mmCIF file of C-alpha atoms and ligand atoms in Angstrom:
data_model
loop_
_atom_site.group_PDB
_atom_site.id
_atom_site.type_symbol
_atom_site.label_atom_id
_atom_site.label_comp_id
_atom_site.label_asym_id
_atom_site.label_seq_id
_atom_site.Cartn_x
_atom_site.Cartn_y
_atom_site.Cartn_z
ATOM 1 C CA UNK J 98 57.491 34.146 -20.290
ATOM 2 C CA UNK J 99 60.243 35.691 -17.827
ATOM 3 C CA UNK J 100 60.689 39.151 -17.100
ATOM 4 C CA UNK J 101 64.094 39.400 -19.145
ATOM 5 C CA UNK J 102 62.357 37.764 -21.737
ATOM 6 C CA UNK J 103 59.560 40.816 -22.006
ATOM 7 C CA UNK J 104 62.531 43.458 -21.569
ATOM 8 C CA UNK J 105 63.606 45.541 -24.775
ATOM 9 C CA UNK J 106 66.931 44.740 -26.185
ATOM 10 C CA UNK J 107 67.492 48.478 -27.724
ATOM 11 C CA UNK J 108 67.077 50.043 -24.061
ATOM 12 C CA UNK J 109 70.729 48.033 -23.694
ATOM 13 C CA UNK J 110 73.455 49.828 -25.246
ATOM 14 C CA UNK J 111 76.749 48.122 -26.220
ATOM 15 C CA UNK J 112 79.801 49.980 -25.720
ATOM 16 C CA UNK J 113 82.291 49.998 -28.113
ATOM 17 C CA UNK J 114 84.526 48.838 -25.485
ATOM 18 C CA UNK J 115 82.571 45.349 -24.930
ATOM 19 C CA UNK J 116 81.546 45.408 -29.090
ATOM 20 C CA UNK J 117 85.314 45.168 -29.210
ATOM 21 C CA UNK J 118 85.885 41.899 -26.823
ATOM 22 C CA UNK J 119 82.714 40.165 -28.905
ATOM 23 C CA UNK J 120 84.508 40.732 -32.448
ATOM 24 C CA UNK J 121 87.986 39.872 -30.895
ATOM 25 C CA UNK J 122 86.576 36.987 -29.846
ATOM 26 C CA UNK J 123 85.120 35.650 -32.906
ATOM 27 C CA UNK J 124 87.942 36.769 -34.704
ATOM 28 C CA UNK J 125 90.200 34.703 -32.545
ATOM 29 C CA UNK J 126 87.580 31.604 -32.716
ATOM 30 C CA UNK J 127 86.680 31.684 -36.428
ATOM 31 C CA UNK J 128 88.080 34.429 -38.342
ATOM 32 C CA UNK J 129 85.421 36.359 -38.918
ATOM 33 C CA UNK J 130 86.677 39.893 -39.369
ATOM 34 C CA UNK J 131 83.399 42.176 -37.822
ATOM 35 C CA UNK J 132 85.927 45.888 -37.600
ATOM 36 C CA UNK J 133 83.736 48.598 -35.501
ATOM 37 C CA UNK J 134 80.650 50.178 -38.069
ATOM 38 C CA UNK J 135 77.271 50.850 -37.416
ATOM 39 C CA UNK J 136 76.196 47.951 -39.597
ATOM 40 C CA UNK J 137 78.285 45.240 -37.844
ATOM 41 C CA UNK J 138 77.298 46.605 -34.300
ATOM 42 C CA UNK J 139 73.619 46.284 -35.280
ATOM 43 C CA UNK J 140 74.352 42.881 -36.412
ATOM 44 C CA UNK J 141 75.879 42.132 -33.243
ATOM 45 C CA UNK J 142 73.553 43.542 -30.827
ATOM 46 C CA UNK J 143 70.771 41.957 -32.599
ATOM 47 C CA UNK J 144 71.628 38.461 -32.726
ATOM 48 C CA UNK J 145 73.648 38.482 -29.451
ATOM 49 C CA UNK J 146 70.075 39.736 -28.171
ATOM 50 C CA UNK J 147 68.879 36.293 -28.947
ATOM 51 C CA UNK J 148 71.211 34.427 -26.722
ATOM 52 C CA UNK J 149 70.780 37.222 -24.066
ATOM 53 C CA UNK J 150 66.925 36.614 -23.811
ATOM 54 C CA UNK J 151 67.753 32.907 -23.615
ATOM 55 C CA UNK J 152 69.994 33.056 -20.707
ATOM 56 C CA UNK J 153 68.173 36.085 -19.008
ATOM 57 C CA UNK J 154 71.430 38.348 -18.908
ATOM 58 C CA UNK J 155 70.366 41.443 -18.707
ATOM 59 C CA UNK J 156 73.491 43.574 -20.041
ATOM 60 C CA UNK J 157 75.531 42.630 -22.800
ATOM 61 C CA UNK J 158 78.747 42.981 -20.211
ATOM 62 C CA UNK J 159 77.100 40.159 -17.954
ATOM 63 C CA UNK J 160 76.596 37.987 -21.374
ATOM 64 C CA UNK J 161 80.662 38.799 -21.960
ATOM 65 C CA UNK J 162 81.638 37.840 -18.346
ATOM 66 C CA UNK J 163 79.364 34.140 -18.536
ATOM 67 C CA UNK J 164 80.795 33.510 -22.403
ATOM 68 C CA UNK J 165 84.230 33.822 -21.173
ATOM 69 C CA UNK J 166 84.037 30.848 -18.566
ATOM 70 C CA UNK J 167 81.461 28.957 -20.851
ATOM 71 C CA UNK J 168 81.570 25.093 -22.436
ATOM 72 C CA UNK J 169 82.080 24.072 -25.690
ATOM 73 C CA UNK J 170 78.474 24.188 -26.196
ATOM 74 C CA UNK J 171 78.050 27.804 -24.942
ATOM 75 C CA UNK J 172 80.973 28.800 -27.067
ATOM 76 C CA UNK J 173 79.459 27.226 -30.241
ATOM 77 C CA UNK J 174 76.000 28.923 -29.618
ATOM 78 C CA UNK J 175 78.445 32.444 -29.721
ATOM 79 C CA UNK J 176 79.912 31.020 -33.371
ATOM 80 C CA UNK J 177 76.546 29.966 -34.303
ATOM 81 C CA UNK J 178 74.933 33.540 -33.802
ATOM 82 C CA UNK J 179 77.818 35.529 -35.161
ATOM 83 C CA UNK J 180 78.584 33.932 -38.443
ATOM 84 C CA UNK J 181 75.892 34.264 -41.661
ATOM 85 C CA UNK J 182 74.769 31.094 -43.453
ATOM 86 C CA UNK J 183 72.906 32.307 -46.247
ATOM 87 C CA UNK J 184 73.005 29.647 -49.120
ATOM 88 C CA UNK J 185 70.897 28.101 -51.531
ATOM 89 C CA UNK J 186 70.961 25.385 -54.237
ATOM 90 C CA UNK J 187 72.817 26.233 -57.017
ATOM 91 C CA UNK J 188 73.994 29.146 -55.818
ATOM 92 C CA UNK J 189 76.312 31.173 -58.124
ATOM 93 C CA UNK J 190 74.829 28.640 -61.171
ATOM 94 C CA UNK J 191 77.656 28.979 -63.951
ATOM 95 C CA UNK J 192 80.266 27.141 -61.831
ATOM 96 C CA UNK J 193 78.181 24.377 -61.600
ATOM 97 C CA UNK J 194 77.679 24.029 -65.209
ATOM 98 C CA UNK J 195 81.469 24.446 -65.376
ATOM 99 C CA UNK J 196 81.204 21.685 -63.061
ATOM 100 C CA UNK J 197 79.139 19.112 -64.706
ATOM 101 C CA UNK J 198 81.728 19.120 -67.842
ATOM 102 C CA UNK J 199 84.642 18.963 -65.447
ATOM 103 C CA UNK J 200 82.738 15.844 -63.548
ATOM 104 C CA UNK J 201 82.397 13.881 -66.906
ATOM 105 C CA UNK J 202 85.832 14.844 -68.213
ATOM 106 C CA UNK J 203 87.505 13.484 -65.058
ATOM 107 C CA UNK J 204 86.100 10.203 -65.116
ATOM 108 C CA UNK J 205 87.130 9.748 -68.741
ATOM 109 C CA UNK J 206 90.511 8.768 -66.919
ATOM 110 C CA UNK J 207 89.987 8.736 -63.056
ATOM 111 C CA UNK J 208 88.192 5.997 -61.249
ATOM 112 C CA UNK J 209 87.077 8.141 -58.399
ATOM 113 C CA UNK J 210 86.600 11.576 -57.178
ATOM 114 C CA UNK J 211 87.035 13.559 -53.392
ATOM 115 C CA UNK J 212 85.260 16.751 -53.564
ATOM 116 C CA UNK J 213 85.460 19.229 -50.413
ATOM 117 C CA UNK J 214 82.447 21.722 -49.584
ATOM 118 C CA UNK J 215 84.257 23.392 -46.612
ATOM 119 C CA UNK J 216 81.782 25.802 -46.006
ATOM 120 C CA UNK J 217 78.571 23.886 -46.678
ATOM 121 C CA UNK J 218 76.173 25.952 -44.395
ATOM 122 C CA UNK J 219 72.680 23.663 -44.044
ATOM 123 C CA UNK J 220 73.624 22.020 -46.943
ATOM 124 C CA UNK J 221 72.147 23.109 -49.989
ATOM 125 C CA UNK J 222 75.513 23.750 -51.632
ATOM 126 C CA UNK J 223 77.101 19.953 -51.195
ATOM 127 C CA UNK J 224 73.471 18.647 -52.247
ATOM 128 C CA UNK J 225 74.270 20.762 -55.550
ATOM 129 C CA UNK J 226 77.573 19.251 -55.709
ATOM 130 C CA UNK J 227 76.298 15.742 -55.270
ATOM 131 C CA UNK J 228 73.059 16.430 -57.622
ATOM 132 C CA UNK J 229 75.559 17.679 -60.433
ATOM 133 C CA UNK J 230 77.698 14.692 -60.238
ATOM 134 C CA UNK J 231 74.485 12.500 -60.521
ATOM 135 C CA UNK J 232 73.268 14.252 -63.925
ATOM 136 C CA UNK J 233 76.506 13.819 -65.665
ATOM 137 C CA UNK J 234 77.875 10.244 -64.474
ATOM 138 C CA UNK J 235 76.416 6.907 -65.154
ATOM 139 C CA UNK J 236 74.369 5.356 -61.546
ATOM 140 C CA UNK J 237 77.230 2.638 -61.242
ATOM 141 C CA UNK J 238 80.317 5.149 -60.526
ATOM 142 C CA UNK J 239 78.299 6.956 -57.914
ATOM 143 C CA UNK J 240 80.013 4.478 -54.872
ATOM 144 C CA UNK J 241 83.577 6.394 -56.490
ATOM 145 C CA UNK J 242 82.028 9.627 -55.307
ATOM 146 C CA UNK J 243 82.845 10.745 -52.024
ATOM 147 C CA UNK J 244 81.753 14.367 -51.096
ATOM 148 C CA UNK J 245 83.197 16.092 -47.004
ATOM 149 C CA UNK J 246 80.227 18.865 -46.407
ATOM 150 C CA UNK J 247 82.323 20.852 -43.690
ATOM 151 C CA UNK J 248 81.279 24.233 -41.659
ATOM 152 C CA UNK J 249 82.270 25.747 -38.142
ATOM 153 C CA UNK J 250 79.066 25.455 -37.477
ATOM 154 C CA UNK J 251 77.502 22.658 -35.393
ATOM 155 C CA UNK J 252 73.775 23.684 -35.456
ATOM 156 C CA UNK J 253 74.054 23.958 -39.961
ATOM 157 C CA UNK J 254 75.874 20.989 -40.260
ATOM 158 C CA UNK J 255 73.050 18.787 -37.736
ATOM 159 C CA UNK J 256 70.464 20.740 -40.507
ATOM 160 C CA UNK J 257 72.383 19.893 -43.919
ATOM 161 C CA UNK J 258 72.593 16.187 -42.489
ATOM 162 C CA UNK J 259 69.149 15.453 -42.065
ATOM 163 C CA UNK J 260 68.207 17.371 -45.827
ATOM 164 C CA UNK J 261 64.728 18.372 -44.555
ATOM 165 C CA UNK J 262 64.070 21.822 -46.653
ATOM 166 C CA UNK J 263 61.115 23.635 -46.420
ATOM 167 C CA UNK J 264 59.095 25.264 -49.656
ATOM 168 C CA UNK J 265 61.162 28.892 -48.948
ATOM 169 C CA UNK J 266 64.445 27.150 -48.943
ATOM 170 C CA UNK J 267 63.923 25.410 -52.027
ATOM 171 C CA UNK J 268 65.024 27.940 -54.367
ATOM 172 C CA UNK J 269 67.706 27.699 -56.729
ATOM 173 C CA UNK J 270 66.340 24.022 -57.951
ATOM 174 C CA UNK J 271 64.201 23.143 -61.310
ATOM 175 C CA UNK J 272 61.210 21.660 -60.368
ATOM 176 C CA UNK J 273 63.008 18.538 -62.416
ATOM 177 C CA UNK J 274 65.255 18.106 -60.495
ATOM 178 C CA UNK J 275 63.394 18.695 -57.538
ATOM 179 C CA UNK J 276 61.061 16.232 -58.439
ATOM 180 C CA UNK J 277 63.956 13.398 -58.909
ATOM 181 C CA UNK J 278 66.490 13.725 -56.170
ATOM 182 C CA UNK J 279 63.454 15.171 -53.526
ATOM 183 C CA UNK J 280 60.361 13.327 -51.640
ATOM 184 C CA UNK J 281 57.842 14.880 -50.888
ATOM 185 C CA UNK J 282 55.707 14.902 -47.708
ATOM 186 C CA UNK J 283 53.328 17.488 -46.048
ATOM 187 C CA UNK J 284 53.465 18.481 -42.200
ATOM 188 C CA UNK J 285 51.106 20.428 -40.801
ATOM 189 C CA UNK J 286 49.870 22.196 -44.165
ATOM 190 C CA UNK J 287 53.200 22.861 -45.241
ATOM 191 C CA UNK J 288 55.109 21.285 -48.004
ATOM 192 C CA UNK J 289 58.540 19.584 -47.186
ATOM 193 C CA UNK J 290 61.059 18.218 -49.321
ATOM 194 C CA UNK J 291 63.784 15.901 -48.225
ATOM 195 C CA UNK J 292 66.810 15.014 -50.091
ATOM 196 C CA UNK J 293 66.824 11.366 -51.361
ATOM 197 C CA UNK J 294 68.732 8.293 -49.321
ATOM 198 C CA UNK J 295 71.245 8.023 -52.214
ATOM 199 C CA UNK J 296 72.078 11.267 -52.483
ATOM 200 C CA UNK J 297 72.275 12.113 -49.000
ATOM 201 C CA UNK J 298 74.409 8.738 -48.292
ATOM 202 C CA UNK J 299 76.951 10.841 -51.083
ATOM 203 C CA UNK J 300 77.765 13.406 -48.633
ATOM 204 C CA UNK J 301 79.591 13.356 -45.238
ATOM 205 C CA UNK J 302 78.841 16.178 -42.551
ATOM 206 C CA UNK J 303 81.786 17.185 -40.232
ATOM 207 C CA UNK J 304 82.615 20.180 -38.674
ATOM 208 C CA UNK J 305 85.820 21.579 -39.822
ATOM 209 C CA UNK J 306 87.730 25.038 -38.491
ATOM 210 C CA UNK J 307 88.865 26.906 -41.600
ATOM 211 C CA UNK J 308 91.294 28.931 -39.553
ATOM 212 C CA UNK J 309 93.183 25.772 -38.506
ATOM 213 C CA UNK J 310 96.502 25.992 -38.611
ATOM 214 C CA UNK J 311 97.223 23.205 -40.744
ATOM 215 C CA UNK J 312 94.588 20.913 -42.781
ATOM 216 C CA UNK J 313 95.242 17.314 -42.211
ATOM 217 C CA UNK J 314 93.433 14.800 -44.753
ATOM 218 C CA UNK J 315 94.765 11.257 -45.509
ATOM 219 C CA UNK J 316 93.948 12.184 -49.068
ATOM 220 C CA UNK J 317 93.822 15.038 -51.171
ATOM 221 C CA UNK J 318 90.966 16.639 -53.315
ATOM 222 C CA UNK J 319 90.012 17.044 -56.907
ATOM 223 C CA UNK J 320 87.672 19.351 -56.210
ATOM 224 C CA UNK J 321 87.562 21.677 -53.138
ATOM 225 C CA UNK J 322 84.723 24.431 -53.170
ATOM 226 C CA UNK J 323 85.266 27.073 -50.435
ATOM 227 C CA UNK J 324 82.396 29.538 -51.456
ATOM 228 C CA UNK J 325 81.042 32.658 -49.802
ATOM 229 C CA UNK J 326 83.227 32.736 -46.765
ATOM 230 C CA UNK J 327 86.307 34.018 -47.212
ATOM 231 C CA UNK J 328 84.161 37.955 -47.466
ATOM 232 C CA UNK J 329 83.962 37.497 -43.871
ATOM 233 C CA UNK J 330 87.978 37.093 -43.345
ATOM 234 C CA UNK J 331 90.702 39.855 -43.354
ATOM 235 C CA UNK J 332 93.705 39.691 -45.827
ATOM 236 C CA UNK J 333 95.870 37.838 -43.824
ATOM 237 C CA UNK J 334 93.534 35.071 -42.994
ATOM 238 C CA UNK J 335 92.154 34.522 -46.671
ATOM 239 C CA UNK J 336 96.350 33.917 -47.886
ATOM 240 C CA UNK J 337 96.765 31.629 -44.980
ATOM 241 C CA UNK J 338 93.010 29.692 -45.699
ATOM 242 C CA UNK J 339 94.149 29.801 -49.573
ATOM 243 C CA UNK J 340 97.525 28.329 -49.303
ATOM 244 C CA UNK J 341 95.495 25.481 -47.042
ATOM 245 C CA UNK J 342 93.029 24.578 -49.551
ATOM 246 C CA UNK J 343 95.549 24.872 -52.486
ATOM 247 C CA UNK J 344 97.700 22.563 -50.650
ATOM 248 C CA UNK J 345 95.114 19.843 -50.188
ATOM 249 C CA UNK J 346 94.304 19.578 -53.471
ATOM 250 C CA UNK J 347 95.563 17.159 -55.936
ATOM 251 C CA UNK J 348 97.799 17.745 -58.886
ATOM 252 C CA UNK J 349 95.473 19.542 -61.226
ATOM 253 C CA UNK J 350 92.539 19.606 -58.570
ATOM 254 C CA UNK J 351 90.124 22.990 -58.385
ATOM 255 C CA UNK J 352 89.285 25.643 -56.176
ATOM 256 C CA UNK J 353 86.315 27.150 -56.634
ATOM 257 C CA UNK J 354 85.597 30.218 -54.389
ATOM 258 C CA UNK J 355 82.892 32.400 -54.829
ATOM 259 C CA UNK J 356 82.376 34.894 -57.214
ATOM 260 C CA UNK J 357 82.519 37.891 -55.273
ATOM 261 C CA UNK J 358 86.176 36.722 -54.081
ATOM 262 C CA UNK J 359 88.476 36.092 -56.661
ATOM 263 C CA UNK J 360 89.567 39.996 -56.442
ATOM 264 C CA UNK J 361 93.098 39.307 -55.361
ATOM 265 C CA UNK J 362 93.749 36.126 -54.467
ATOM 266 C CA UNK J 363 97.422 34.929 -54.767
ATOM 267 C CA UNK J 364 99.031 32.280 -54.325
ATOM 268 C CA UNK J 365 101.589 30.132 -56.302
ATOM 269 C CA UNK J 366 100.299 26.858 -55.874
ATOM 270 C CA UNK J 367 97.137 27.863 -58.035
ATOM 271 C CA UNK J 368 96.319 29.227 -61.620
ATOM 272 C CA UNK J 369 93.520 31.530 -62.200
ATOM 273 C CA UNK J 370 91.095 29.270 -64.718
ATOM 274 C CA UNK J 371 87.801 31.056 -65.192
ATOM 275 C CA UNK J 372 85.831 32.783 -63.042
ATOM 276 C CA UNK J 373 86.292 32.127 -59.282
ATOM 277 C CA UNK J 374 88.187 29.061 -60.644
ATOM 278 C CA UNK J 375 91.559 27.978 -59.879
ATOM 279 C CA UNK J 376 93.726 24.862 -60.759
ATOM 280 C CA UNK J 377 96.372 23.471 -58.478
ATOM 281 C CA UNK J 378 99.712 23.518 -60.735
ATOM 282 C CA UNK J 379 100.808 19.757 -61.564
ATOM 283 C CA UNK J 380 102.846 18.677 -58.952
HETATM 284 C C1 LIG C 512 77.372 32.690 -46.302
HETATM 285 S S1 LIG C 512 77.602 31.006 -45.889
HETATM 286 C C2 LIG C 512 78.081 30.338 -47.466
HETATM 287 C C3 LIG C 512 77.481 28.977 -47.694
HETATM 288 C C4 LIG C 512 77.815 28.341 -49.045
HETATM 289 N N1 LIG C 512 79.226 28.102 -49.196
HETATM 290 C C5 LIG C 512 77.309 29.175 -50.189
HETATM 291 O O1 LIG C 512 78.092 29.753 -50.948
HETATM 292 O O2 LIG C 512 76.080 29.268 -50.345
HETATM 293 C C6 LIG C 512 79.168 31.056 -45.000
HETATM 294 C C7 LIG C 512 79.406 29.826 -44.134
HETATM 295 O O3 LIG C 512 80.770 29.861 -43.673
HETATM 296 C C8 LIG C 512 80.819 29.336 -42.370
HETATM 297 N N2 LIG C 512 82.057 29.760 -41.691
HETATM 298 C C9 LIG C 512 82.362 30.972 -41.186
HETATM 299 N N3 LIG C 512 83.588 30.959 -40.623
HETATM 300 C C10 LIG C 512 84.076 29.701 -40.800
HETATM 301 C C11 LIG C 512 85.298 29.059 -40.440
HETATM 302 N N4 LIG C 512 86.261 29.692 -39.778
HETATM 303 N N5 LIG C 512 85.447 27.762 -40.765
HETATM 304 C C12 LIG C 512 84.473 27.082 -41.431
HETATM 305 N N6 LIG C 512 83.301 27.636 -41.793
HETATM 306 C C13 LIG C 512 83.099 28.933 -41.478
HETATM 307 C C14 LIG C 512 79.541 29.861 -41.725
HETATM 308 O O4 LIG C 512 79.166 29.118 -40.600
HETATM 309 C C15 LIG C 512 78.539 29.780 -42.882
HETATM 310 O O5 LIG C 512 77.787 28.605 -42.841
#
C-alpha cells in the first residue's frame, strides 16, 4: 500500500473556500444542489477521500487543481462520488400497483408502450418497471414494450446493465417473483441473482444529463418515471427538469416522481393525479 494510502483523511481539513468550488462544480455538472452544512461537508470530504487515496493527492486543494484539467473519465469519477444512488426494487410500492392497472388499461387501446426511467441508478427501479409490465400483459405484447433506463451516472448504468444483484440488494422483491424473473447462481459462498435474458433485453441503458437544456427524443413517452432525484436539485432546476419531462410525454402520458417530491411542483403542462402522479393534459 502507498504512503498516501496509510495517511488519515480527517487530519485534512477542507476549507469552506475549496468545499465551495467542489459543490459549484457539481452544481454546474449535474445539478446537484450540496449548499454549505456540516452534513453535506462530511459527505463531501468523505467520499472525495476515496478518490484522493486513489490518486495519492494529499490535500483536497491539489485534488481541486488536477479535477479542473481532468478527462471525461476523471470528471465522471467526480459525478460518480458526489451523487447518491440508493434504490431498490419496488421502491415506493403503491405507484407500482397504480402502475400495473395503468399497464393493462393502456393496452386495451394502444399497441405499444415507451416508458422512461431517467434516473434508474443500478437498475433495480427499470427492472420493477419491466417486471410490472410482465405480470399484467400477455408474453406476446412484450416486443411492444420498450423501456430507456437513463442516469448521469456511467459506473450505475454499466451495473443496472449487466442485472447481477447480490442477496443485500435484493430487497423490495417477493421471493415469487424473485424466483420467476431471477437465476440463481452461487460465487464464492455467496448467493447471486441475475435478472432474466427477456427481461433484461426489455430495458435499454444510456446515460442521460437531466440538466440538459433541452430533451431530444424521436418519440415521446407514456410513461416517464423521474423518482428520487429531483431532492437533490434547487427550485429553479426542478421547474426547468419538470417542464422537460412534461414536455416529452405524450398526450395523456404520466409522470411519476417520487413521493417525497410532489410538494410544489407546478407546471401547466401536467395535472396532479394521485400521489406523486401527474398526467400530461391532452394535447
Ligand atoms: C437516489 S437515486 C434514485 C434512484 C431511483 N430513481 C429510485 O427512486 O430508487 C438518484 C439517482 O439520480 C442520479 N442523478 C443525479 N443527478 C442527475 C442528473 N443531473 N441527471 C441524471 N441523473 C442524475 C444519480 O446518479 C442517482 O443514481
Amino acid at each position: 500500500m502507498s504512503a498516501a494510502k496509510n495517511l488519515n483523511y480527517e487530519e485534512f481539513k477542507l476549507s469552506q473556500e475549496t468545499y465551495t468550488k467542489f459543490a459549484s462544480y457539481i452544481y454546474e455538472l449535474a445539478g446537484v444542489n450540496l449548499p454549505f452544512n456540516p452534513k453535506n461537508e462530511a459527505l463531501v470530504k468523505n467520499r472525495l477521500a476515496k478518490i484522493l487515496r486513489a490518486y495519492n493527492k494529499t490535500s483536497f486543494e491539489q485534488y481541486w487543481m488536477f479535477l479542473k484539467s481532468a478527462g471525461p473519465a476523471e470528471t465522471q469519477e467526480f459525478i460518480s462520488a458526489l451523487t447518491t444512488n440508493m434504490t431498490s426494487f419496488f421502491r415506493e410500492a403503491a405507484h407500482f400497483t397504480w402502475f400495473g392497472k395503468a399497464v393493462k388499461t393502456h393496452f386495451e387501446t394502444l399497441y405499444s408502450m415507451r416508458i422512461w426511467c431517467a434516473a434508474a441508478s443500478t437498475g433495480q427501479e427499470p427492472y420493477t418497471i419491466a417486471i410490472t409490465v410482465c405480470e399484467n400483459i400477455p408474453e406476446k405484447l412484450r416486443p411492444s414494450v420498450r423501456i430507456l433506463a437513463s442516469d448521469i451516472d456511467t459506473e450505475v448504468l454499466k451495473k443496472g446493465a449487466l442485472g447481477y444483484y447480490k442477496e443485500s440488494e435484493m430487497s423490495g422483491i417477493s421471493k415469487d417473483l424473485m424466483f420467476k424473473y431471477f437465476d440463481r447462481s452461487t460465487q464464492d459462498g455467496e448467493t447471486i441473482y441475475r435478472v432474466k435474458d427477456f427481461i433484461r433485453e426489455m430495458v435499454h441503458f444510456s446515460q442521460f444529463n437531466l440538466i440538459s437544456e433541452k430533451y431530444e427524443f424521436k418519440r415521446p413517452f407514456d410513461f416517464i418515471f423521474c423518482r428520487n432525484v429531483l431532492i437533490y436539485f434547487d427550485d429553479k432546476t426542478v421547474s426547468k427538469v419538470v417542464e422537460n419531462l412534461s414536455s416529452s410525454l405524450n398526450s395523456k402520458g404520466y409522470l411519476l416522481l417520487g413521493h417525497s417530491e410532489s410538494g410544489n411542483i407546478k407546471n401547466d403542462l401536467i395535472s396532479p393525479m394521485s400521489k406523486a402522479i401527474y398526467q400530461r393534459k391532452a394535447k
